[in-house]
Each structure stands twice: as structure tokens, then as C-alpha cells.
Amino acid sequence: MPALPCPAYNKRVSTNILNADLHCHSVISDGTLTPEVLAARAKANGVELWALTDHDEIGGQHRAMAAAQAFQLPYLTGTEISITFAGKTVHIVGLGFDADNTDMVQGLRSTRGGRGERAQEMSDGLAKVGIRDAYQGALKYAGNPELISRTHFARFLVETGVCQDTSEVFRRYLTEGKPGFVPHRWASLKDAVGWIVNAHGVAVIAHPGRYGFTANEEYALFTEFKAHGGRAVEVVTGSHTPDEYVKYADMAQEFDLAASRGSDFHSPDESRIDLGALPWLPGQLTPVWDLLAERIQ
Ligand code: AMP
Ligand code: MN
Ligand code: MN
Ligand code: MN
């Protein structure tokens, strides 16, 4: 794929003022739009640098890249890898890696393994509280059965009127201690960062405000992430409050990490923040795209 220049990037005095959206999902994981429709939506919303970051899967990268190129929308490859850290599921975003890297493709395949069995167990848990056939119901929503996720169960429970919206489903059924929650052992932090770095990409801690870690656990996450070669953290994301923008801007500086910006858009009906609709990255931070200028296509 020939490299495209990123005109908006080259023109700006401060590269922080760039409408980059480096986190979203398509039907290849748990989003509801195709990569092509997402590219069109990103372009229409004024996004100037885009990455599609499907969960644990890079099978949509060539489609996303081709669609972005058709719209002259500068693109970085992306993914969001599920890992287990301190007993919780944490997400690591990878950006600007080689989409054909075999170790990464195989590593992601191994981390996807087990989602099917977990989904069956989730369905058994839901059956115990009177919700029947949830596995089949969720599967209908999964564009890619290998990536069946809690989001697909949430859509099924909204469809059948058990809950009003997906947040209510997560609150009542799909989080720790609730009937449809099944803990799962994902990849390790070291593996996920290693796959990304070895494929010439940059690893980013996704939405750190979401994990409910203690200060000590969070410190350990940032420290180990850096030790494994991680270089950035999401500061401005659809999953953070304005107070969290400030908190993680400070942590980015404390840990000498670059900062990323991404909506985490999944669906026009479910997502709070649309593609390209976030505040700018705080001026004192190094944007992650400064580390990736040569990887923009
Ligand atoms: P899984 O990988 O199967 O554990 O599913 C995780 C996905 O569920 C995340 O990527 C989000 O898209 C979604 N999710 C997690 N927590 C919530 C929540 N509280 N409300 C809505 N969606 C959520
Ligand atoms: Mn998701
Ligand atoms: Mn996530
Ligand atoms: Mn995400």
C-alpha cells in the first residue's frame, strides 16, 4: 500500500490539534457498522487520522485501509487486545503495526479461542435466571462468531425486552458477580505488547479509567506496560470523564508516555460519542501520532 501524506498533520503548528480518532469497532468485532461505512462516517465527521481497532482481530485492516484510501483519509492500522492483569480484563490498543505480521495474527487467534465456550457458559448462567437461548440469540448479532462478546448478549437482551438499553444489561447481568458474567483468562500484558512492538507498532493502554484499579494496581499496570515496551496511553476517550482526561494527562507525563485520542465508537444507537467528536488532546502531551508519522498510510 503506498504511503499517503497526512496533510492536516503536516500543516499544524501544534500536532495536538488534529482530529484523530484512533479507537472504534466494526462488525468484525462488536460494532454494528462495516469498515467501509465507518470510514465514510469518519470522513463525514471531519476525522483527519483514523484507525479501526476491532477486539482481538486484525482481519478488517485491509478493508479499512482501502476504504480510508478511497476517501483520502490518513489511516493507521489498529486493534484492541484483551489481556488479564491483576485479575481484571484490561485492553491494550495497538496502532501502526504491520497487519500481516504472522506472530501477531497467530497470537490474536489464540486469544480469541475460548470465546465460544465462555459464551456457552454465559448463556447457562443467564438460563438460571430465566433467560433462555441467549447463546443463539447473541450469536445472531455476532458478525464474526469467533468474536462473540458480552456486547452481543447485551443486544439480545435489549431486543427481547429484558432491559431498556445495553448499559442496563451490563449493570444487571454481565459484570462481575452478575448471572451472565464468566471470567476469562485472556493474553498476558507481556504477550500483547510484544506482538504489537514486534510488528513495528505502538502499544497504548486503552481507557485506563474504566478498570476500577486501586492506585497501586494502576501504578503496577503503567510500570509493567512501560517495561514491556508500551509507549502510550489513551487520555481523551469516549470512556473517560473530563476529570479523567486531567488525571490521565498527568499520568502520561509522569510515566513519559505519549497520549492517544479515540471515541471507542461501536454503534450509532449505543455509543455516547460519535467518531471524531472528542475534545482535543491537552497541549502539554506528546500525541501518539507523533511517534507514528511514518506508519500513516
Ligand atoms: P468481552 O470482550 O466479551 O468481555 O466484552 C467487552 C465489551 O463489552 C467491551 O469491548 C465493550 O464494548 C462492552 N462493554 C463493557 N462494559 C460495558 C458497559 N458497562 N456498558 C456497555 N458496554 C460495555
Ligand atoms: Mn467492544
Ligand atoms: Mn475497550
Ligand atoms: Mn474499544
mmCIF file of C-alpha atoms and ligand atoms in Angstrom:
data_model
loop_
_atom_site.group_PDB
_atom_site.id
_atom_site.type_symbol
_atom_site.label_atom_id
_atom_site.label_comp_id
_atom_site.label_asym_id
_atom_site.label_seq_id
_atom_site.Cartn_x
_atom_site.Cartn_y
_atom_site.Cartn_z
ATOM 1 C CA MET A 1 0.000 0.000 0.000
ATOM 2 C CA PRO A 2 1.624 3.324 -0.995
ATOM 3 C CA ALA A 3 2.079 5.837 1.810
ATOM 4 C CA LEU A 4 -0.315 8.772 1.668
ATOM 5 C CA PRO A 5 0.709 12.090 3.152
ATOM 6 C CA CYS A 6 -1.385 13.351 6.062
ATOM 7 C CA PRO A 7 -1.889 16.986 5.002
ATOM 8 C CA ALA A 8 -3.642 18.119 8.163
ATOM 9 C CA TYR A 9 -0.785 16.692 10.205
ATOM 10 C CA ASN A 10 1.906 18.460 8.197
ATOM 11 C CA LYS A 11 0.160 21.856 8.303
ATOM 12 C CA ARG A 12 -0.405 22.192 12.016
ATOM 13 C CA VAL A 13 1.793 24.206 14.332
ATOM 14 C CA SER A 14 0.739 22.009 17.235
ATOM 15 C CA THR A 15 0.161 18.435 16.161
ATOM 16 C CA ASN A 16 -2.103 18.021 19.205
ATOM 17 C CA ILE A 17 -4.835 19.874 17.293
ATOM 18 C CA LEU A 18 -5.598 17.045 14.914
ATOM 19 C CA ASN A 19 -8.960 15.335 14.670
ATOM 20 C CA ALA A 20 -7.507 11.873 15.156
ATOM 21 C CA ASP A 21 -9.875 9.066 16.109
ATOM 22 C CA LEU A 22 -7.795 6.008 16.910
ATOM 23 C CA HIS A 23 -10.318 3.685 18.560
ATOM 24 C CA CYS A 24 -13.533 2.220 17.124
ATOM 25 C CA HIS A 25 -15.182 -1.105 16.278
ATOM 26 C CA SER A 26 -16.780 -2.637 13.188
ATOM 27 C CA VAL A 27 -18.932 -5.757 12.588
ATOM 28 C CA ILE A 28 -15.663 -7.682 12.559
ATOM 29 C CA SER A 29 -15.801 -7.480 16.378
ATOM 30 C CA ASP A 30 -18.690 -5.910 18.309
ATOM 31 C CA GLY A 31 -19.510 -2.793 16.295
ATOM 32 C CA THR A 32 -22.638 -2.583 14.135
ATOM 33 C CA LEU A 33 -21.158 -0.869 11.038
ATOM 34 C CA THR A 34 -18.854 -2.249 8.347
ATOM 35 C CA PRO A 35 -15.310 -0.883 7.967
ATOM 36 C CA GLU A 36 -16.429 0.897 4.780
ATOM 37 C CA VAL A 37 -19.392 2.624 6.448
ATOM 38 C CA LEU A 38 -17.177 3.595 9.387
ATOM 39 C CA ALA A 39 -14.621 5.135 7.027
ATOM 40 C CA ALA A 40 -17.379 7.179 5.364
ATOM 41 C CA ARG A 41 -18.739 8.273 8.732
ATOM 42 C CA ALA A 42 -15.262 9.235 9.982
ATOM 43 C CA LYS A 43 -14.671 11.309 6.845
ATOM 44 C CA ALA A 44 -18.099 12.990 7.090
ATOM 45 C CA ASN A 45 -17.455 13.821 10.753
ATOM 46 C CA GLY A 46 -14.165 15.537 9.951
ATOM 47 C CA VAL A 47 -11.765 12.869 11.189
ATOM 48 C CA GLU A 48 -8.262 13.614 9.868
ATOM 49 C CA LEU A 49 -6.478 10.451 11.011
ATOM 50 C CA TRP A 50 -8.343 7.204 11.614
ATOM 51 C CA ALA A 51 -7.730 3.690 12.981
ATOM 52 C CA LEU A 52 -10.169 0.778 13.177
ATOM 53 C CA THR A 53 -9.378 -1.166 16.362
ATOM 54 C CA ASP A 54 -11.507 -4.317 16.414
ATOM 55 C CA HIS A 55 -11.191 -6.506 19.507
ATOM 56 C CA ASP A 56 -8.553 -9.257 19.195
ATOM 57 C CA GLU A 57 -8.785 -9.311 15.394
ATOM 58 C CA ILE A 58 -6.972 -7.609 12.523
ATOM 59 C CA GLY A 59 -8.947 -9.271 9.711
ATOM 60 C CA GLY A 60 -10.663 -5.969 8.868
ATOM 61 C CA GLN A 61 -7.475 -3.957 8.427
ATOM 62 C CA HIS A 62 -7.114 -4.272 4.678
ATOM 63 C CA ARG A 63 -10.753 -3.308 4.149
ATOM 64 C CA ALA A 64 -10.438 -0.334 6.481
ATOM 65 C CA MET A 65 -7.211 0.771 4.807
ATOM 66 C CA ALA A 66 -8.706 0.531 1.305
ATOM 67 C CA ALA A 67 -11.843 2.420 2.354
ATOM 68 C CA ALA A 68 -9.777 5.115 4.073
ATOM 69 C CA GLN A 69 -7.625 5.467 0.986
ATOM 70 C CA ALA A 70 -10.707 5.885 -1.225
ATOM 71 C CA PHE A 71 -11.751 8.826 0.983
ATOM 72 C CA GLN A 72 -8.186 10.186 1.198
ATOM 73 C CA LEU A 73 -8.423 9.670 4.922
ATOM 74 C CA PRO A 74 -4.991 9.064 6.514
ATOM 75 C CA TYR A 75 -5.021 5.701 8.280
ATOM 76 C CA LEU A 76 -3.137 3.771 10.975
ATOM 77 C CA THR A 77 -3.643 0.029 11.423
ATOM 78 C CA GLY A 78 -5.297 -0.843 14.730
ATOM 79 C CA THR A 79 -6.558 -3.468 17.151
ATOM 80 C CA GLU A 80 -7.668 -3.689 20.790
ATOM 81 C CA ILE A 81 -6.267 -6.708 22.615
ATOM 82 C CA SER A 82 -7.929 -8.168 25.737
ATOM 83 C CA ILE A 83 -5.466 -9.098 28.470
ATOM 84 C CA THR A 84 -5.729 -10.187 32.103
ATOM 85 C CA PHE A 85 -3.889 -8.029 34.628
ATOM 86 C CA ALA A 86 -4.292 -8.145 38.421
ATOM 87 C CA GLY A 87 -7.343 -10.345 37.998
ATOM 88 C CA LYS A 88 -9.147 -7.919 35.710
ATOM 89 C CA THR A 89 -9.614 -7.602 31.963
ATOM 90 C CA VAL A 90 -7.595 -4.731 30.541
ATOM 91 C CA HIS A 91 -7.478 -3.570 26.928
ATOM 92 C CA ILE A 92 -4.302 -2.713 25.038
ATOM 93 C CA VAL A 93 -4.666 -0.861 21.741
ATOM 94 C CA GLY A 94 -2.064 -1.475 19.027
ATOM 95 C CA LEU A 95 -1.502 1.162 16.334
ATOM 96 C CA GLY A 96 0.582 1.353 13.179
ATOM 97 C CA PHE A 97 1.744 -2.306 13.146
ATOM 98 C CA ASP A 98 2.211 -4.498 10.071
ATOM 99 C CA ALA A 99 -1.221 -6.033 9.512
ATOM 100 C CA ASP A 100 0.270 -9.195 8.019
ATOM 101 C CA ASN A 101 2.673 -9.979 10.857
ATOM 102 C CA THR A 102 2.353 -13.742 11.430
ATOM 103 C CA ASP A 103 3.157 -13.773 15.159
ATOM 104 C CA MET A 104 0.519 -11.177 15.779
ATOM 105 C CA VAL A 105 -2.094 -12.913 13.615
ATOM 106 C CA GLN A 106 -1.422 -16.206 15.443
ATOM 107 C CA GLY A 107 -1.299 -14.616 18.890
ATOM 108 C CA LEU A 108 -4.639 -12.941 18.316
ATOM 109 C CA ARG A 109 -6.118 -16.182 17.047
ATOM 110 C CA SER A 110 -5.061 -17.913 20.268
ATOM 111 C CA THR A 111 -6.555 -15.182 22.417
ATOM 112 C CA ARG A 112 -9.874 -15.414 20.525
ATOM 113 C CA GLY A 113 -10.009 -19.148 21.240
ATOM 114 C CA GLY A 114 -12.237 -19.801 24.209
ATOM 115 C CA ARG A 115 -14.778 -17.066 23.470
ATOM 116 C CA GLY A 116 -17.244 -19.667 22.175
ATOM 117 C CA GLU A 117 -17.047 -21.800 25.324
ATOM 118 C CA ARG A 118 -17.246 -18.751 27.515
ATOM 119 C CA ALA A 119 -20.355 -17.638 25.640
ATOM 120 C CA GLN A 120 -21.971 -21.027 26.294
ATOM 121 C CA GLU A 121 -21.221 -20.642 29.999
ATOM 122 C CA MET A 122 -22.632 -17.114 29.976
ATOM 123 C CA SER A 123 -25.772 -18.493 28.373
ATOM 124 C CA ASP A 124 -26.019 -21.211 31.071
ATOM 125 C CA GLY A 125 -25.725 -18.529 33.746
ATOM 126 C CA LEU A 126 -28.489 -16.481 32.138
ATOM 127 C CA ALA A 127 -30.708 -19.580 31.789
ATOM 128 C CA LYS A 128 -30.527 -19.990 35.566
ATOM 129 C CA VAL A 129 -32.284 -16.649 35.976
ATOM 130 C CA GLY A 130 -34.900 -17.494 33.361
ATOM 131 C CA ILE A 131 -33.321 -16.037 30.209
ATOM 132 C CA ARG A 132 -33.383 -18.822 27.650
ATOM 133 C CA ASP A 133 -31.453 -19.401 24.426
ATOM 134 C CA ALA A 134 -29.156 -16.433 24.974
ATOM 135 C CA TYR A 135 -26.247 -18.106 23.181
ATOM 136 C CA GLN A 136 -28.225 -18.498 19.942
ATOM 137 C CA GLY A 137 -29.664 -15.020 20.428
ATOM 138 C CA ALA A 138 -26.255 -13.400 20.896
ATOM 139 C CA LEU A 139 -24.767 -15.344 18.005
ATOM 140 C CA LYS A 140 -27.239 -13.700 15.607
ATOM 141 C CA TYR A 141 -25.602 -10.354 16.391
ATOM 142 C CA ALA A 142 -22.024 -11.559 16.056
ATOM 143 C CA GLY A 143 -20.755 -10.768 12.552
ATOM 144 C CA ASN A 144 -17.777 -12.952 13.463
ATOM 145 C CA PRO A 145 -18.738 -15.929 15.707
ATOM 146 C CA GLU A 146 -15.112 -16.254 16.889
ATOM 147 C CA LEU A 147 -15.518 -12.861 18.498
ATOM 148 C CA ILE A 148 -18.807 -13.404 20.267
ATOM 149 C CA SER A 149 -18.708 -10.961 23.170
ATOM 150 C CA ARG A 150 -20.746 -9.565 26.018
ATOM 151 C CA THR A 151 -21.886 -6.780 23.704
ATOM 152 C CA HIS A 152 -23.738 -9.297 21.525
ATOM 153 C CA PHE A 153 -25.520 -10.738 24.578
ATOM 154 C CA ALA A 154 -26.402 -7.200 25.603
ATOM 155 C CA ARG A 155 -28.037 -6.534 22.220
ATOM 156 C CA PHE A 156 -30.061 -9.745 22.502
ATOM 157 C CA LEU A 157 -31.320 -8.825 25.982
ATOM 158 C CA VAL A 158 -32.412 -5.408 24.714
ATOM 159 C CA GLU A 159 -34.115 -6.981 21.681
ATOM 160 C CA THR A 160 -36.096 -9.352 23.878
ATOM 161 C CA GLY A 161 -37.171 -6.545 26.229
ATOM 162 C CA VAL A 162 -35.292 -7.846 29.285
ATOM 163 C CA CYS A 163 -33.558 -4.449 29.567
ATOM 164 C CA GLN A 164 -34.066 -0.972 28.101
ATOM 165 C CA ASP A 165 -30.502 -0.476 26.866
ATOM 166 C CA THR A 166 -27.116 -2.159 26.785
ATOM 167 C CA SER A 167 -25.742 -0.303 29.818
ATOM 168 C CA GLU A 168 -28.594 -1.708 31.889
ATOM 169 C CA VAL A 169 -27.740 -5.217 30.629
ATOM 170 C CA PHE A 170 -24.113 -4.815 31.704
ATOM 171 C CA ARG A 171 -25.146 -3.462 35.076
ATOM 172 C CA ARG A 172 -27.698 -6.186 35.822
ATOM 173 C CA TYR A 173 -26.338 -9.247 34.033
ATOM 174 C CA LEU A 174 -22.857 -9.049 32.547
ATOM 175 C CA THR A 175 -20.463 -7.642 35.128
ATOM 176 C CA GLU A 176 -18.634 -9.323 37.995
ATOM 177 C CA GLY A 177 -20.996 -11.129 40.353
ATOM 178 C CA LYS A 178 -23.950 -11.000 37.927
ATOM 179 C CA PRO A 179 -25.588 -14.116 36.413
ATOM 180 C CA GLY A 180 -24.171 -13.810 32.879
ATOM 181 C CA PHE A 181 -20.603 -12.923 33.897
ATOM 182 C CA VAL A 182 -17.930 -15.521 33.198
ATOM 183 C CA PRO A 183 -14.346 -14.567 33.980
ATOM 184 C CA HIS A 184 -11.924 -15.435 31.236
ATOM 185 C CA ARG A 185 -8.158 -15.681 31.047
ATOM 186 C CA TRP A 186 -7.022 -13.529 28.137
ATOM 187 C CA ALA A 187 -3.471 -12.933 26.867
ATOM 188 C CA SER A 188 -0.778 -11.530 29.165
ATOM 189 C CA LEU A 189 0.312 -7.895 29.133
ATOM 190 C CA LYS A 190 3.769 -9.001 28.013
ATOM 191 C CA ASP A 191 2.411 -11.002 25.068
ATOM 192 C CA ALA A 192 0.057 -8.294 23.828
ATOM 193 C CA VAL A 193 2.666 -5.523 23.988
ATOM 194 C CA GLY A 194 5.236 -7.892 22.471
ATOM 195 C CA TRP A 195 3.048 -8.738 19.460
ATOM 196 C CA ILE A 196 2.420 -5.062 18.747
ATOM 197 C CA VAL A 197 6.026 -3.936 19.187
ATOM 198 C CA ASN A 198 7.458 -6.817 17.150
ATOM 199 C CA ALA A 199 5.072 -5.908 14.336
ATOM 200 C CA HIS A 200 6.545 -2.355 14.401
ATOM 201 C CA GLY A 201 3.520 -0.777 16.065
ATOM 202 C CA VAL A 202 2.945 1.284 19.196
ATOM 203 C CA ALA A 203 1.123 -0.201 22.218
ATOM 204 C CA VAL A 204 -1.356 2.023 24.052
ATOM 205 C CA ILE A 205 -3.178 1.412 27.360
ATOM 206 C CA ALA A 206 -6.875 1.724 26.443
ATOM 207 C CA HIS A 207 -9.269 3.789 28.639
ATOM 208 C CA PRO A 208 -7.403 3.288 31.966
ATOM 209 C CA GLY A 209 -10.255 4.992 33.830
ATOM 210 C CA ARG A 210 -12.543 2.031 33.169
ATOM 211 C CA TYR A 211 -10.810 -0.699 35.166
ATOM 212 C CA GLY A 212 -11.562 0.271 38.753
ATOM 213 C CA PHE A 213 -7.969 -0.433 39.815
ATOM 214 C CA THR A 214 -6.560 0.817 43.102
ATOM 215 C CA ALA A 215 -3.779 3.405 42.816
ATOM 216 C CA ASN A 216 -1.214 0.645 43.458
ATOM 217 C CA GLU A 217 -2.624 -1.664 40.779
ATOM 218 C CA GLU A 218 -2.747 1.181 38.294
ATOM 219 C CA TYR A 219 0.840 2.104 39.085
ATOM 220 C CA ALA A 220 1.839 -1.533 38.511
ATOM 221 C CA LEU A 221 -0.017 -1.618 35.186
ATOM 222 C CA PHE A 222 1.710 1.523 33.903
ATOM 223 C CA THR A 223 5.127 0.419 35.177
ATOM 224 C CA GLU A 224 4.955 -3.090 33.708
ATOM 225 C CA PHE A 225 3.445 -1.806 30.471
ATOM 226 C CA LYS A 226 6.431 0.509 30.020
ATOM 227 C CA ALA A 227 8.895 -2.214 30.953
ATOM 228 C CA HIS A 228 7.479 -4.416 28.162
ATOM 229 C CA GLY A 229 7.887 -1.625 25.589
ATOM 230 C CA GLY A 230 4.492 0.131 25.770
ATOM 231 C CA ARG A 231 4.686 3.799 24.778
ATOM 232 C CA ALA A 232 1.282 5.485 25.054
ATOM 233 C CA VAL A 233 -1.988 5.791 26.953
ATOM 234 C CA GLU A 234 -5.485 6.864 25.933
ATOM 235 C CA VAL A 235 -6.200 10.173 27.608
ATOM 236 C CA VAL A 236 -9.133 11.542 25.606
ATOM 237 C CA THR A 237 -11.583 8.689 25.008
ATOM 238 C CA GLY A 238 -15.339 8.214 24.915
ATOM 239 C CA SER A 239 -14.907 6.135 28.091
ATOM 240 C CA HIS A 240 -13.397 8.939 30.209
ATOM 241 C CA THR A 241 -14.976 11.805 32.101
ATOM 242 C CA PRO A 242 -13.388 15.282 31.819
ATOM 243 C CA ASP A 243 -11.813 14.723 35.260
ATOM 244 C CA GLU A 244 -10.227 11.548 33.912
ATOM 245 C CA TYR A 245 -8.782 13.491 30.934
ATOM 246 C CA VAL A 246 -6.914 15.559 33.532
ATOM 247 C CA LYS A 247 -5.903 12.593 35.689
ATOM 248 C CA TYR A 248 -4.527 10.560 32.776
ATOM 249 C CA ALA A 249 -2.877 13.575 31.160
ATOM 250 C CA ASP A 250 -0.907 13.855 34.422
ATOM 251 C CA MET A 251 -0.128 10.140 34.422
ATOM 252 C CA ALA A 252 1.015 10.272 30.784
ATOM 253 C CA GLN A 253 3.512 12.944 31.805
ATOM 254 C CA GLU A 254 4.560 11.161 34.983
ATOM 255 C CA PHE A 255 5.268 7.942 33.056
ATOM 256 C CA ASP A 256 6.636 9.710 29.984
ATOM 257 C CA LEU A 257 4.015 8.138 27.738
ATOM 258 C CA ALA A 258 2.550 9.624 24.563
ATOM 259 C CA ALA A 259 -1.204 10.255 24.555
ATOM 260 C CA SER A 260 -3.944 8.887 22.322
ATOM 261 C CA ARG A 261 -7.440 10.052 21.417
ATOM 262 C CA GLY A 262 -10.300 7.787 20.314
ATOM 263 C CA SER A 263 -14.083 7.654 20.599
ATOM 264 C CA ASP A 264 -14.429 3.863 21.125
ATOM 265 C CA PHE A 265 -17.418 4.165 18.780
ATOM 266 C CA HIS A 266 -19.423 0.907 18.401
ATOM 267 C CA SER A 267 -22.834 1.894 17.054
ATOM 268 C CA PRO A 268 -24.946 4.976 16.254
ATOM 269 C CA ASP A 269 -27.604 3.631 18.658
ATOM 270 C CA GLU A 270 -25.345 2.745 21.561
ATOM 271 C CA SER A 271 -22.274 4.961 21.612
ATOM 272 C CA ARG A 272 -22.221 8.149 23.629
ATOM 273 C CA ILE A 273 -19.542 9.790 21.484
ATOM 274 C CA ASP A 274 -19.547 9.716 17.692
ATOM 275 C CA LEU A 275 -16.438 9.290 15.546
ATOM 276 C CA GLY A 276 -14.345 12.455 15.562
ATOM 277 C CA ALA A 277 -16.413 14.182 18.257
ATOM 278 C CA LEU A 278 -13.953 14.335 21.169
ATOM 279 C CA PRO A 279 -12.148 17.297 22.754
ATOM 280 C CA TRP A 280 -8.557 17.957 21.632
ATOM 281 C CA LEU A 281 -5.623 16.313 23.331
ATOM 282 C CA PRO A 282 -4.212 18.575 26.055
ATOM 283 C CA GLY A 283 -1.392 20.724 24.630
ATOM 284 C CA GLN A 284 1.324 19.617 27.059
ATOM 285 C CA LEU A 285 1.184 15.970 25.877
ATOM 286 C CA THR A 286 3.016 14.237 23.047
ATOM 287 C CA PRO A 287 0.354 12.848 20.707
ATOM 288 C CA VAL A 288 0.815 9.177 19.855
ATOM 289 C CA TRP A 289 0.659 10.101 16.145
ATOM 290 C CA ASP A 290 3.966 11.950 16.559
ATOM 291 C CA LEU A 291 5.526 8.510 17.177
ATOM 292 C CA LEU A 292 3.745 7.037 14.172
ATOM 293 C CA ALA A 293 4.125 9.639 11.415
ATOM 294 C CA GLU A 294 5.951 7.146 9.212
ATOM 295 C CA ARG A 295 3.313 4.463 9.700
ATOM 296 C CA ILE A 296 0.414 6.601 8.425
ATOM 297 C CA GLN A 297 -0.960 5.266 5.163
HETATM 298 P P1 AMP B 1 -15.977 -9.062 26.193
HETATM 299 O O1 AMP B 1 -14.741 -8.856 25.359
HETATM 300 O O2 AMP B 1 -16.854 -10.170 25.693
HETATM 301 O O3 AMP B 1 -15.699 -9.189 27.670
HETATM 302 O O4 AMP B 1 -16.895 -7.749 26.008
HETATM 303 C C1 AMP B 1 -16.359 -6.492 26.307
HETATM 304 C C2 AMP B 1 -17.110 -5.412 25.553
HETATM 305 O O5 AMP B 1 -18.325 -5.113 26.205
HETATM 306 C C3 AMP B 1 -16.364 -4.087 25.541
HETATM 307 O O6 AMP B 1 -15.489 -4.033 24.468
HETATM 308 C C4 AMP B 1 -17.458 -3.066 25.376
HETATM 309 O O7 AMP B 1 -17.806 -2.942 24.012
HETATM 310 C C5 AMP B 1 -18.619 -3.716 26.074
HETATM 311 N N1 AMP B 1 -18.844 -3.183 27.438
HETATM 312 C C6 AMP B 1 -18.119 -3.454 28.552
HETATM 313 N N2 AMP B 1 -18.667 -2.834 29.632
HETATM 314 C C7 AMP B 1 -19.757 -2.167 29.188
HETATM 315 C C8 AMP B 1 -20.770 -1.342 29.809
HETATM 316 N N3 AMP B 1 -20.746 -1.089 31.118
HETATM 317 N N4 AMP B 1 -21.738 -0.816 29.012
HETATM 318 C C9 AMP B 1 -21.786 -1.085 27.686
HETATM 319 N N5 AMP B 1 -20.856 -1.854 27.044
HETATM 320 C C10 AMP B 1 -19.868 -2.389 27.786
HETATM 321 MN MN MN B 2 -16.413 -3.507 22.462
HETATM 322 MN MN MN B 3 -12.085 -1.456 25.455
HETATM 323 MN MN MN B 4 -12.972 -0.499 22.314
#
